[in-house]
Amino acid sequence: MNAVIHDSPAVVPGLAWNNRFAGLGPDFFTELPPTPLPSPYWVSRNQALAGEMGLAQPWFESQEALALFTGNRVAQGARPLSSVYSGHQFGQWAGQLGDGRAILLGELQTAAGAQEIQLKGAGVTPYSRMGDGRAVLRSSIREYLCSEAMHGLGIPTTRALCVTGSDAKVRREEIETAAVVTRTAPSFIRFGHFEHFSYSDQHEQLKVLADFVIDNFYPACREGAQPYASLLQAVSERTADLVAAWQGVGFCHGVMNTDNMSILGLTIDYGPFQFLDAFDPGQVCNHSDTQGRYAYNKQPNIAYWNLFCLGQALLPLMDSQEQALAALESYKTVFPQALEGRMRAKLGLSDARPEDKTLIESAFKLLAADKVDYSIFWRRLGGFVPGAANEAVRDLFLDRPAFDAWALQYSERLAHVDQGLRADLMLKTNPKYVLRNHLGEQAIQAAKVMDFSGVDTLLTLLQAPFDEHTAHGSFAGFPPDWASSIEISCSS
Ligand code: AMP
Ligand code: MG
């Protein structure tokens, strides 16, 4: 069956398009429509995000919306395009990359502010290189669920409005089917966009891009003596906060290439990510990452390395190298402070004391020594009673004396803490539900035979991950043995 773009444009009722990125001009992108997919169907719609954006409910369920979010119809007022960027991949300069399968429809003025609407998996673009421009159902569901899980955890991220599928075949290691994720974000600009114009000596465009980002997203940077150094510092600080949040919740991104780093400090490009099950600081979640470059415990340093690349790219706009280095320096203070703040909250401590650092470090050591389940430990710790046996937590450890010694330290620290407030803070900080690999995998297997209910159930749980959802307690349990044999690679 042939899939065709309808002549008449679709209308998104009540919302206007603005398309600021398209105003940058043709050096920054290629305008092109998405490539249609045959006989699309809904996989899942994110009603919560639709509500926040002010998308009309009946319309979001219509055939017109299905066609629009699959790329089979273009919206009136949208200006579909793919942007060009470059980047460092696994530590090496990779040259030009770009949106090889993503098409930005444009920017919608929504009730939740201006949001760019991007279709991922919408067909080949001038930047597809050897790729087919498509995304498979499996990876689209993972991205959809994980971006909403991150949002539910309060961690900055691109979001996902819906997934549509088609029986069109896509070749990966095996034959799979195509899907499209509709992603939203205030901007999808990456470090790699800056690297692209800097390394190709297009310094005028570099300045246009930096001014665009400052004026639209970092207006305070305009006030300083050197707006571009201020931008680098602001991005460093946001990135520090972001990575501290990842570390705190046990999230491993898996492909922290500079083209996968958002200039807004959002989590972007969900591929072989993983929420840790057993706590292993050296965990490498990307099966293609044979050197372990993007291991969980390397993320903070890699983020700094990536910021360094961004600083290098911005140098032509700065007065001196020292200026860039000074701006980057902020990462080294903000990251440890942010991480300590996150971990203190996980311990239920709302004030800071000098001994907290040791308490946090020894908790990490203890968890690593016994490879304790990270999320279950923190959630159970919410029920800790100073001086009591605390069996629910203690039972997680093989080395009970080591746990007892730590529990004594913790009990002492809690002596002047209101226990009710502590428990409350911990329940709001330590999620009951995270997107463990096996949970995603189960939903994906069902979706492959057209049962999408598992995706919707997970979406509901992950959007409110601190709530009890007692009927779904099994989703908060230990992973089954087979979970550790799941291999997730870059293939998507
Ligand atoms: P990623 O590792 O998914 O961040 O992708 C790295 C680069 O490869 C980006 O430029 C993507 O657009 C591109 N890419 C990944 N998969 C495909 C595909 N199936 N078709 C075209 N380009 C792709
Ligand atoms: Mg990418």
JSON list of N, CA, C and O in Angstrom, two decimals, residues 44-96:
[
{"chain": "A", "resi": 44, "resn": "SER", "atom": "N", "xyz": [0.64, 4.65, 21.63]},
{"chain": "A", "resi": 44, "resn": "SER", "atom": "CA", "xyz": [0.27, 5.25, 22.91]},
{"chain": "A", "resi": 44, "resn": "SER", "atom": "C", "xyz": [0.19, 6.77, 22.79]},
{"chain": "A", "resi": 44, "resn": "SER", "atom": "O", "xyz": [0.97, 7.37, 22.05]},
{"chain": "A", "resi": 45, "resn": "ARG", "atom": "N", "xyz": [-0.75, 7.33, 23.49]},
{"chain": "A", "resi": 45, "resn": "ARG", "atom": "CA", "xyz": [-0.86, 8.80, 23.56]},
{"chain": "A", "resi": 45, "resn": "ARG", "atom": "C", "xyz": [-0.66, 9.23, 24.99]},
{"chain": "A", "resi": 45, "resn": "ARG", "atom": "O", "xyz": [-1.21, 8.63, 25.91]},
{"chain": "A", "resi": 46, "resn": "ASN", "atom": "N", "xyz": [0.10, 10.30, 25.16]},
{"chain": "A", "resi": 46, "resn": "ASN", "atom": "CA", "xyz": [0.39, 10.83, 26.49]},
{"chain": "A", "resi": 46, "resn": "ASN", "atom": "C", "xyz": [-0.63, 11.92, 26.80]},
{"chain": "A", "resi": 46, "resn": "ASN", "atom": "O", "xyz": [-0.44, 13.08, 26.46]},
{"chain": "A", "resi": 47, "resn": "GLN", "atom": "N", "xyz": [-1.72, 11.50, 27.45]},
{"chain": "A", "resi": 47, "resn": "GLN", "atom": "CA", "xyz": [-2.82, 12.45, 27.70]},
{"chain": "A", "resi": 47, "resn": "GLN", "atom": "C", "xyz": [-2.39, 13.55, 28.66]},
{"chain": "A", "resi": 47, "resn": "GLN", "atom": "O", "xyz": [-2.88, 14.67, 28.56]},
{"chain": "A", "resi": 48, "resn": "ALA", "atom": "N", "xyz": [-1.48, 13.21, 29.58]},
{"chain": "A", "resi": 48, "resn": "ALA", "atom": "CA", "xyz": [-1.06, 14.22, 30.56]},
{"chain": "A", "resi": 48, "resn": "ALA", "atom": "C", "xyz": [-0.35, 15.37, 29.85]},
{"chain": "A", "resi": 48, "resn": "ALA", "atom": "O", "xyz": [-0.66, 16.55, 30.09]},
{"chain": "A", "resi": 49, "resn": "LEU", "atom": "N", "xyz": [0.56, 15.04, 28.96]},
{"chain": "A", "resi": 49, "resn": "LEU", "atom": "CA", "xyz": [1.29, 16.10, 28.25]},
{"chain": "A", "resi": 49, "resn": "LEU", "atom": "C", "xyz": [0.35, 16.86, 27.32]},
{"chain": "A", "resi": 49, "resn": "LEU", "atom": "O", "xyz": [0.41, 18.09, 27.22]},
{"chain": "A", "resi": 50, "resn": "ALA", "atom": "N", "xyz": [-0.53, 16.11, 26.64]},
{"chain": "A", "resi": 50, "resn": "ALA", "atom": "CA", "xyz": [-1.49, 16.77, 25.75]},
{"chain": "A", "resi": 50, "resn": "ALA", "atom": "C", "xyz": [-2.31, 17.80, 26.55]},
{"chain": "A", "resi": 50, "resn": "ALA", "atom": "O", "xyz": [-2.52, 18.92, 26.08]},
{"chain": "A", "resi": 51, "resn": "GLY", "atom": "N", "xyz": [-2.72, 17.39, 27.75]},
{"chain": "A", "resi": 51, "resn": "GLY", "atom": "CA", "xyz": [-3.49, 18.30, 28.61]},
{"chain": "A", "resi": 51, "resn": "GLY", "atom": "C", "xyz": [-2.69, 19.54, 28.98]},
{"chain": "A", "resi": 51, "resn": "GLY", "atom": "O", "xyz": [-3.17, 20.66, 28.90]},
{"chain": "A", "resi": 52, "resn": "GLU", "atom": "N", "xyz": [-1.41, 19.32, 29.36]},
{"chain": "A", "resi": 52, "resn": "GLU", "atom": "CA", "xyz": [-0.56, 20.46, 29.72]},
{"chain": "A", "resi": 52, "resn": "GLU", "atom": "C", "xyz": [-0.40, 21.43, 28.55]},
{"chain": "A", "resi": 52, "resn": "GLU", "atom": "O", "xyz": [-0.30, 22.63, 28.72]},
{"chain": "A", "resi": 53, "resn": "MET", "atom": "N", "xyz": [-0.30, 20.85, 27.35]},
{"chain": "A", "resi": 53, "resn": "MET", "atom": "CA", "xyz": [-0.08, 21.69, 26.17]},
{"chain": "A", "resi": 53, "resn": "MET", "atom": "C", "xyz": [-1.35, 22.38, 25.71]},
{"chain": "A", "resi": 53, "resn": "MET", "atom": "O", "xyz": [-1.30, 23.36, 24.97]},
{"chain": "A", "resi": 54, "resn": "GLY", "atom": "N", "xyz": [-2.50, 21.86, 26.13]},
{"chain": "A", "resi": 54, "resn": "GLY", "atom": "CA", "xyz": [-3.76, 22.43, 25.68]},
{"chain": "A", "resi": 54, "resn": "GLY", "atom": "C", "xyz": [-4.21, 21.86, 24.34]},
{"chain": "A", "resi": 54, "resn": "GLY", "atom": "O", "xyz": [-4.94, 22.51, 23.60]},
{"chain": "A", "resi": 55, "resn": "LEU", "atom": "N", "xyz": [-3.77, 20.63, 24.05]},
{"chain": "A", "resi": 55, "resn": "LEU", "atom": "CA", "xyz": [-4.25, 19.95, 22.83]},
{"chain": "A", "resi": 55, "resn": "LEU", "atom": "C", "xyz": [-5.66, 19.46, 23.10]},
{"chain": "A", "resi": 55, "resn": "LEU", "atom": "O", "xyz": [-5.90, 18.79, 24.11]},
{"chain": "A", "resi": 56, "resn": "ALA", "atom": "N", "xyz": [-6.57, 19.74, 22.20]},
{"chain": "A", "resi": 56, "resn": "ALA", "atom": "CA", "xyz": [-7.96, 19.34, 22.41]},
{"chain": "A", "resi": 56, "resn": "ALA", "atom": "C", "xyz": [-8.07, 17.82, 22.40]},
{"chain": "A", "resi": 56, "resn": "ALA", "atom": "O", "xyz": [-7.56, 17.15, 21.50]},
{"chain": "A", "resi": 57, "resn": "GLN", "atom": "N", "xyz": [-8.74, 17.28, 23.43]},
{"chain": "A", "resi": 57, "resn": "GLN", "atom": "CA", "xyz": [-8.83, 15.82, 23.60]},
{"chain": "A", "resi": 57, "resn": "GLN", "atom": "C", "xyz": [-9.42, 15.08, 22.40]},
{"chain": "A", "resi": 57, "resn": "GLN", "atom": "O", "xyz": [-8.81, 14.13, 21.92]},
{"chain": "A", "resi": 58, "resn": "PRO", "atom": "N", "xyz": [-10.60, 15.50, 21.89]},
{"chain": "A", "resi": 58, "resn": "PRO", "atom": "CA", "xyz": [-11.14, 14.71, 20.77]},
{"chain": "A", "resi": 58, "resn": "PRO", "atom": "C", "xyz": [-10.20, 14.76, 19.56]},
{"chain": "A", "resi": 58, "resn": "PRO", "atom": "O", "xyz": [-10.02, 13.75, 18.87]},
{"chain": "A", "resi": 59, "resn": "TRP", "atom": "N", "xyz": [-9.58, 15.90, 19.33]},
{"chain": "A", "resi": 59, "resn": "TRP", "atom": "CA", "xyz": [-8.69, 16.01, 18.18]},
{"chain": "A", "resi": 59, "resn": "TRP", "atom": "C", "xyz": [-7.48, 15.08, 18.32]},
{"chain": "A", "resi": 59, "resn": "TRP", "atom": "O", "xyz": [-7.07, 14.42, 17.37]},
{"chain": "A", "resi": 60, "resn": "PHE", "atom": "N", "xyz": [-6.94, 14.98, 19.53]},
{"chain": "A", "resi": 60, "resn": "PHE", "atom": "CA", "xyz": [-5.74, 14.17, 19.77]},
{"chain": "A", "resi": 60, "resn": "PHE", "atom": "C", "xyz": [-6.04, 12.69, 19.48]},
{"chain": "A", "resi": 60, "resn": "PHE", "atom": "O", "xyz": [-5.13, 11.90, 19.27]},
{"chain": "A", "resi": 61, "resn": "GLU", "atom": "N", "xyz": [-7.33, 12.33, 19.48]},
{"chain": "A", "resi": 61, "resn": "GLU", "atom": "CA", "xyz": [-7.68, 10.94, 19.18]},
{"chain": "A", "resi": 61, "resn": "GLU", "atom": "C", "xyz": [-8.09, 10.74, 17.72]},
{"chain": "A", "resi": 61, "resn": "GLU", "atom": "O", "xyz": [-8.45, 9.64, 17.33]},
{"chain": "A", "resi": 62, "resn": "SER", "atom": "N", "xyz": [-8.02, 11.81, 16.93]},
{"chain": "A", "resi": 62, "resn": "SER", "atom": "CA", "xyz": [-8.56, 11.75, 15.56]},
{"chain": "A", "resi": 62, "resn": "SER", "atom": "C", "xyz": [-7.57, 11.12, 14.58]},
{"chain": "A", "resi": 62, "resn": "SER", "atom": "O", "xyz": [-6.37, 11.02, 14.85]},
{"chain": "A", "resi": 63, "resn": "GLN", "atom": "N", "xyz": [-8.12, 10.73, 13.44]},
{"chain": "A", "resi": 63, "resn": "GLN", "atom": "CA", "xyz": [-7.30, 10.20, 12.34]},
{"chain": "A", "resi": 63, "resn": "GLN", "atom": "C", "xyz": [-6.34, 11.28, 11.83]},
{"chain": "A", "resi": 63, "resn": "GLN", "atom": "O", "xyz": [-5.24, 10.99, 11.38]},
{"chain": "A", "resi": 64, "resn": "GLU", "atom": "N", "xyz": [-6.79, 12.53, 11.91]},
{"chain": "A", "resi": 64, "resn": "GLU", "atom": "CA", "xyz": [-5.95, 13.63, 11.45]},
{"chain": "A", "resi": 64, "resn": "GLU", "atom": "C", "xyz": [-4.69, 13.75, 12.33]},
{"chain": "A", "resi": 64, "resn": "GLU", "atom": "O", "xyz": [-3.58, 13.90, 11.83]},
{"chain": "A", "resi": 65, "resn": "ALA", "atom": "N", "xyz": [-4.90, 13.62, 13.65]},
{"chain": "A", "resi": 65, "resn": "ALA", "atom": "CA", "xyz": [-3.75, 13.69, 14.57]},
{"chain": "A", "resi": 65, "resn": "ALA", "atom": "C", "xyz": [-2.82, 12.50, 14.32]},
{"chain": "A", "resi": 65, "resn": "ALA", "atom": "O", "xyz": [-1.59, 12.64, 14.32]},
{"chain": "A", "resi": 66, "resn": "LEU", "atom": "N", "xyz": [-3.41, 11.33, 14.10]},
{"chain": "A", "resi": 66, "resn": "LEU", "atom": "CA", "xyz": [-2.61, 10.12, 13.83]},
{"chain": "A", "resi": 66, "resn": "LEU", "atom": "C", "xyz": [-1.75, 10.34, 12.58]},
{"chain": "A", "resi": 66, "resn": "LEU", "atom": "O", "xyz": [-0.54, 10.02, 12.58]},
{"chain": "A", "resi": 67, "resn": "ALA", "atom": "N", "xyz": [-2.36, 10.91, 11.55]},
{"chain": "A", "resi": 67, "resn": "ALA", "atom": "CA", "xyz": [-1.61, 11.16, 10.31]},
{"chain": "A", "resi": 67, "resn": "ALA", "atom": "C", "xyz": [-0.52, 12.20, 10.54]},
{"chain": "A", "resi": 67, "resn": "ALA", "atom": "O", "xyz": [0.62, 12.06, 10.09]},
{"chain": "A", "resi": 68, "resn": "LEU", "atom": "N", "xyz": [-0.86, 13.23, 11.31]},
{"chain": "A", "resi": 68, "resn": "LEU", "atom": "CA", "xyz": [0.11, 14.31, 11.55]},
{"chain": "A", "resi": 68, "resn": "LEU", "atom": "C", "xyz": [1.32, 13.80, 12.33]},
{"chain": "A", "resi": 68, "resn": "LEU", "atom": "O", "xyz": [2.47, 14.08, 11.99]},
{"chain": "A", "resi": 69, "resn": "PHE", "atom": "N", "xyz": [1.06, 13.02, 13.39]},
{"chain": "A", "resi": 69, "resn": "PHE", "atom": "CA", "xyz": [2.16, 12.58, 14.25]},
{"chain": "A", "resi": 69, "resn": "PHE", "atom": "C", "xyz": [2.89, 11.36, 13.69]},
{"chain": "A", "resi": 69, "resn": "PHE", "atom": "O", "xyz": [3.84, 10.87, 14.30]},
{"chain": "A", "resi": 70, "resn": "THR", "atom": "N", "xyz": [2.44, 10.87, 12.56]},
{"chain": "A", "resi": 70, "resn": "THR", "atom": "CA", "xyz": [3.21, 9.83, 11.87]},
{"chain": "A", "resi": 70, "resn": "THR", "atom": "C", "xyz": [4.03, 10.46, 10.74]},
{"chain": "A", "resi": 70, "resn": "THR", "atom": "O", "xyz": [4.96, 9.84, 10.22]},
{"chain": "A", "resi": 71, "resn": "GLY", "atom": "N", "xyz": [3.67, 11.69, 10.40]},
{"chain": "A", "resi": 71, "resn": "GLY", "atom": "CA", "xyz": [4.35, 12.35, 9.29]},
{"chain": "A", "resi": 71, "resn": "GLY", "atom": "C", "xyz": [3.66, 12.13, 7.97]},
{"chain": "A", "resi": 71, "resn": "GLY", "atom": "O", "xyz": [4.23, 12.35, 6.91]},
{"chain": "A", "resi": 72, "resn": "ASN", "atom": "N", "xyz": [2.40, 11.69, 8.02]},
{"chain": "A", "resi": 72, "resn": "ASN", "atom": "CA", "xyz": [1.66, 11.44, 6.78]},
{"chain": "A", "resi": 72, "resn": "ASN", "atom": "C", "xyz": [0.88, 12.66, 6.32]},
{"chain": "A", "resi": 72, "resn": "ASN", "atom": "O", "xyz": [0.35, 12.69, 5.22]},
{"chain": "A", "resi": 73, "resn": "ARG", "atom": "N", "xyz": [0.81, 13.65, 7.18]},
{"chain": "A", "resi": 73, "resn": "ARG", "atom": "CA", "xyz": [0.18, 14.92, 6.83]},
{"chain": "A", "resi": 73, "resn": "ARG", "atom": "C", "xyz": [0.98, 16.01, 7.50]},
{"chain": "A", "resi": 73, "resn": "ARG", "atom": "O", "xyz": [1.50, 15.82, 8.59]},
{"chain": "A", "resi": 74, "resn": "VAL", "atom": "N", "xyz": [1.06, 17.15, 6.85]},
{"chain": "A", "resi": 74, "resn": "VAL", "atom": "CA", "xyz": [1.80, 18.26, 7.45]},
{"chain": "A", "resi": 74, "resn": "VAL", "atom": "C", "xyz": [0.78, 19.26, 7.98]},
{"chain": "A", "resi": 74, "resn": "VAL", "atom": "O", "xyz": [-0.27, 19.47, 7.39]},
{"chain": "A", "resi": 75, "resn": "ALA", "atom": "N", "xyz": [1.08, 19.86, 9.12]},
{"chain": "A", "resi": 75, "resn": "ALA", "atom": "CA", "xyz": [0.14, 20.79, 9.73]},
{"chain": "A", "resi": 75, "resn": "ALA", "atom": "C", "xyz": [0.24, 22.16, 9.07]},
{"chain": "A", "resi": 75, "resn": "ALA", "atom": "O", "xyz": [1.33, 22.59, 8.69]},
{"chain": "A", "resi": 76, "resn": "GLN", "atom": "N", "xyz": [-0.90, 22.81, 8.99]},
{"chain": "A", "resi": 76, "resn": "GLN", "atom": "CA", "xyz": [-0.93, 24.17, 8.49]},
{"chain": "A", "resi": 76, "resn": "GLN", "atom": "C", "xyz": [-0.16, 25.06, 9.46]},
{"chain": "A", "resi": 76, "resn": "GLN", "atom": "O", "xyz": [-0.44, 25.05, 10.66]},
{"chain": "A", "resi": 77, "resn": "GLY", "atom": "N", "xyz": [0.82, 25.78, 8.96]},
{"chain": "A", "resi": 77, "resn": "GLY", "atom": "CA", "xyz": [1.60, 26.66, 9.81]},
{"chain": "A", "resi": 77, "resn": "GLY", "atom": "C", "xyz": [2.92, 26.04, 10.26]},
{"chain": "A", "resi": 77, "resn": "GLY", "atom": "O", "xyz": [3.80, 26.73, 10.76]},
{"chain": "A", "resi": 78, "resn": "ALA", "atom": "N", "xyz": [3.07, 24.72, 10.10]},
{"chain": "A", "resi": 78, "resn": "ALA", "atom": "CA", "xyz": [4.34, 24.07, 10.45]},
{"chain": "A", "resi": 78, "resn": "ALA", "atom": "C", "xyz": [5.34, 24.32, 9.33]},
{"chain": "A", "resi": 78, "resn": "ALA", "atom": "O", "xyz": [4.96, 24.61, 8.19]},
{"chain": "A", "resi": 79, "resn": "ARG", "atom": "N", "xyz": [6.66, 24.22, 9.67]},
{"chain": "A", "resi": 79, "resn": "ARG", "atom": "CA", "xyz": [7.69, 24.33, 8.63]},
{"chain": "A", "resi": 79, "resn": "ARG", "atom": "C", "xyz": [8.68, 23.22, 8.86]},
{"chain": "A", "resi": 79, "resn": "ARG", "atom": "O", "xyz": [9.73, 23.42, 9.47]},
{"chain": "A", "resi": 80, "resn": "PRO", "atom": "N", "xyz": [8.35, 22.01, 8.38]},
{"chain": "A", "resi": 80, "resn": "PRO", "atom": "CA", "xyz": [9.19, 20.85, 8.69]},
{"chain": "A", "resi": 80, "resn": "PRO", "atom": "C", "xyz": [10.62, 21.01, 8.18]},
{"chain": "A", "resi": 80, "resn": "PRO", "atom": "O", "xyz": [10.83, 21.48, 7.06]},
{"chain": "A", "resi": 81, "resn": "LEU", "atom": "N", "xyz": [11.56, 20.61, 9.00]},
{"chain": "A", "resi": 81, "resn": "LEU", "atom": "CA", "xyz": [12.97, 20.72, 8.64]},
{"chain": "A", "resi": 81, "resn": "LEU", "atom": "C", "xyz": [13.81, 19.75, 9.45]},
{"chain": "A", "resi": 81, "resn": "LEU", "atom": "O", "xyz": [13.39, 19.28, 10.51]},
{"chain": "A", "resi": 82, "resn": "SER", "atom": "N", "xyz": [15.00, 19.46, 8.93]},
{"chain": "A", "resi": 82, "resn": "SER", "atom": "CA", "xyz": [16.00, 18.71, 9.69]},
{"chain": "A", "resi": 82, "resn": "SER", "atom": "C", "xyz": [17.21, 19.60, 9.87]},
{"chain": "A", "resi": 82, "resn": "SER", "atom": "O", "xyz": [17.63, 20.27, 8.92]},
{"chain": "A", "resi": 83, "resn": "SER", "atom": "N", "xyz": [17.77, 19.61, 11.06]},
{"chain": "A", "resi": 83, "resn": "SER", "atom": "CA", "xyz": [18.86, 20.55, 11.33]},
{"chain": "A", "resi": 83, "resn": "SER", "atom": "C", "xyz": [20.21, 19.85, 11.16]},
{"chain": "A", "resi": 83, "resn": "SER", "atom": "O", "xyz": [20.32, 18.63, 11.24]},
{"chain": "A", "resi": 84, "resn": "VAL", "atom": "N", "xyz": [21.22, 20.66, 10.92]},
{"chain": "A", "resi": 84, "resn": "VAL", "atom": "CA", "xyz": [22.57, 20.12, 10.75]},
{"chain": "A", "resi": 84, "resn": "VAL", "atom": "C", "xyz": [23.38, 20.35, 12.03]},
{"chain": "A", "resi": 84, "resn": "VAL", "atom": "O", "xyz": [23.30, 21.41, 12.65]},
{"chain": "A", "resi": 85, "resn": "TYR", "atom": "N", "xyz": [24.07, 19.32, 12.46]},
{"chain": "A", "resi": 85, "resn": "TYR", "atom": "CA", "xyz": [25.00, 19.45, 13.58]},
{"chain": "A", "resi": 85, "resn": "TYR", "atom": "C", "xyz": [26.14, 18.48, 13.37]},
{"chain": "A", "resi": 85, "resn": "TYR", "atom": "O", "xyz": [26.11, 17.65, 12.44]},
{"chain": "A", "resi": 86, "resn": "SER", "atom": "N", "xyz": [27.17, 18.60, 14.20]},
{"chain": "A", "resi": 86, "resn": "SER", "atom": "CA", "xyz": [28.30, 17.67, 14.16]},
{"chain": "A", "resi": 86, "resn": "SER", "atom": "C", "xyz": [28.48, 17.10, 15.55]},
{"chain": "A", "resi": 86, "resn": "SER", "atom": "O", "xyz": [27.58, 17.23, 16.38]},
{"chain": "A", "resi": 87, "resn": "GLY", "atom": "N", "xyz": [29.63, 16.52, 15.82]},
{"chain": "A", "resi": 87, "resn": "GLY", "atom": "CA", "xyz": [29.82, 16.07, 17.19]},
{"chain": "A", "resi": 87, "resn": "GLY", "atom": "C", "xyz": [31.00, 15.15, 17.40]},
{"chain": "A", "resi": 87, "resn": "GLY", "atom": "O", "xyz": [31.62, 14.68, 16.44]},
{"chain": "A", "resi": 88, "resn": "HIS", "atom": "N", "xyz": [31.32, 14.97, 18.67]},
{"chain": "A", "resi": 88, "resn": "HIS", "atom": "CA", "xyz": [32.32, 13.99, 19.09]},
{"chain": "A", "resi": 88, "resn": "HIS", "atom": "C", "xyz": [31.58, 12.73, 19.52]},
{"chain": "A", "resi": 88, "resn": "HIS", "atom": "O", "xyz": [30.73, 12.80, 20.41]},
{"chain": "A", "resi": 89, "resn": "GLN", "atom": "N", "xyz": [31.89, 11.62, 18.89]},
{"chain": "A", "resi": 89, "resn": "GLN", "atom": "CA", "xyz": [31.26, 10.36, 19.27]},
{"chain": "A", "resi": 89, "resn": "GLN", "atom": "C", "xyz": [32.31, 9.45, 19.89]},
{"chain": "A", "resi": 89, "resn": "GLN", "atom": "O", "xyz": [33.35, 9.22, 19.27]},
{"chain": "A", "resi": 90, "resn": "PHE", "atom": "N", "xyz": [32.05, 8.96, 21.07]},
{"chain": "A", "resi": 90, "resn": "PHE", "atom": "CA", "xyz": [32.99, 8.09, 21.80]},
{"chain": "A", "resi": 90, "resn": "PHE", "atom": "C", "xyz": [34.39, 8.71, 21.82]},
{"chain": "A", "resi": 90, "resn": "PHE", "atom": "O", "xyz": [35.39, 8.02, 21.62]},
{"chain": "A", "resi": 91, "resn": "GLY", "atom": "N", "xyz": [34.44, 10.03, 22.01]},
{"chain": "A", "resi": 91, "resn": "GLY", "atom": "CA", "xyz": [35.71, 10.71, 22.19]},
{"chain": "A", "resi": 91, "resn": "GLY", "atom": "C", "xyz": [36.40, 11.12, 20.91]},
{"chain": "A", "resi": 91, "resn": "GLY", "atom": "O", "xyz": [37.45, 11.76, 20.95]},
{"chain": "A", "resi": 92, "resn": "GLN", "atom": "N", "xyz": [35.84, 10.77, 19.77]},
{"chain": "A", "resi": 92, "resn": "GLN", "atom": "CA", "xyz": [36.48, 11.11, 18.49]},
{"chain": "A", "resi": 92, "resn": "GLN", "atom": "C", "xyz": [35.62, 12.12, 17.74]},
{"chain": "A", "resi": 92, "resn": "GLN", "atom": "O", "xyz": [34.40, 12.02, 17.75]},
{"chain": "A", "resi": 93, "resn": "TRP", "atom": "N", "xyz": [36.29, 13.04, 17.04]},
{"chain": "A", "resi": 93, "resn": "TRP", "atom": "CA", "xyz": [35.56, 13.98, 16.20]},
{"chain": "A", "resi": 93, "resn": "TRP", "atom": "C", "xyz": [34.91, 13.19, 15.05]},
{"chain": "A", "resi": 93, "resn": "TRP", "atom": "O", "xyz": [35.59, 12.48, 14.31]},
{"chain": "A", "resi": 94, "resn": "ALA", "atom": "N", "xyz": [33.59, 13.29, 14.93]},
{"chain": "A", "resi": 94, "resn": "ALA", "atom": "CA", "xyz": [32.88, 12.48, 13.94]},
{"chain": "A", "resi": 94, "resn": "ALA", "atom": "C", "xyz": [32.47, 13.30, 12.71]},
{"chain": "A", "resi": 94, "resn": "ALA", "atom": "O", "xyz": [31.89, 12.76, 11.77]},
{"chain": "A", "resi": 95, "resn": "GLY", "atom": "N", "xyz": [32.73, 14.60, 12.72]},
{"chain": "A", "resi": 95, "resn": "GLY", "atom": "CA", "xyz": [32.34, 15.44, 11.59]},
{"chain": "A", "resi": 95, "resn": "GLY", "atom": "C", "xyz": [30.84, 15.66, 11.55]},
{"chain": "A", "resi": 95, "resn": "GLY", "atom": "O", "xyz": [30.16, 15.56, 12.59]},
{"chain": "A", "resi": 96, "resn": "GLN", "atom": "N", "xyz": [30.34, 15.91, 10.35]},
{"chain": "A", "resi": 96, "resn": "GLN", "atom": "CA", "xyz": [28.92, 16.27, 10.24]},
{"chain": "A", "resi": 96, "resn": "GLN", "atom": "C", "xyz": [28.00, 15.08, 10.49]},
{"chain": "A", "resi": 96, "resn": "GLN", "atom": "O", "xyz": [28.19, 14.00, 9.95]}
]
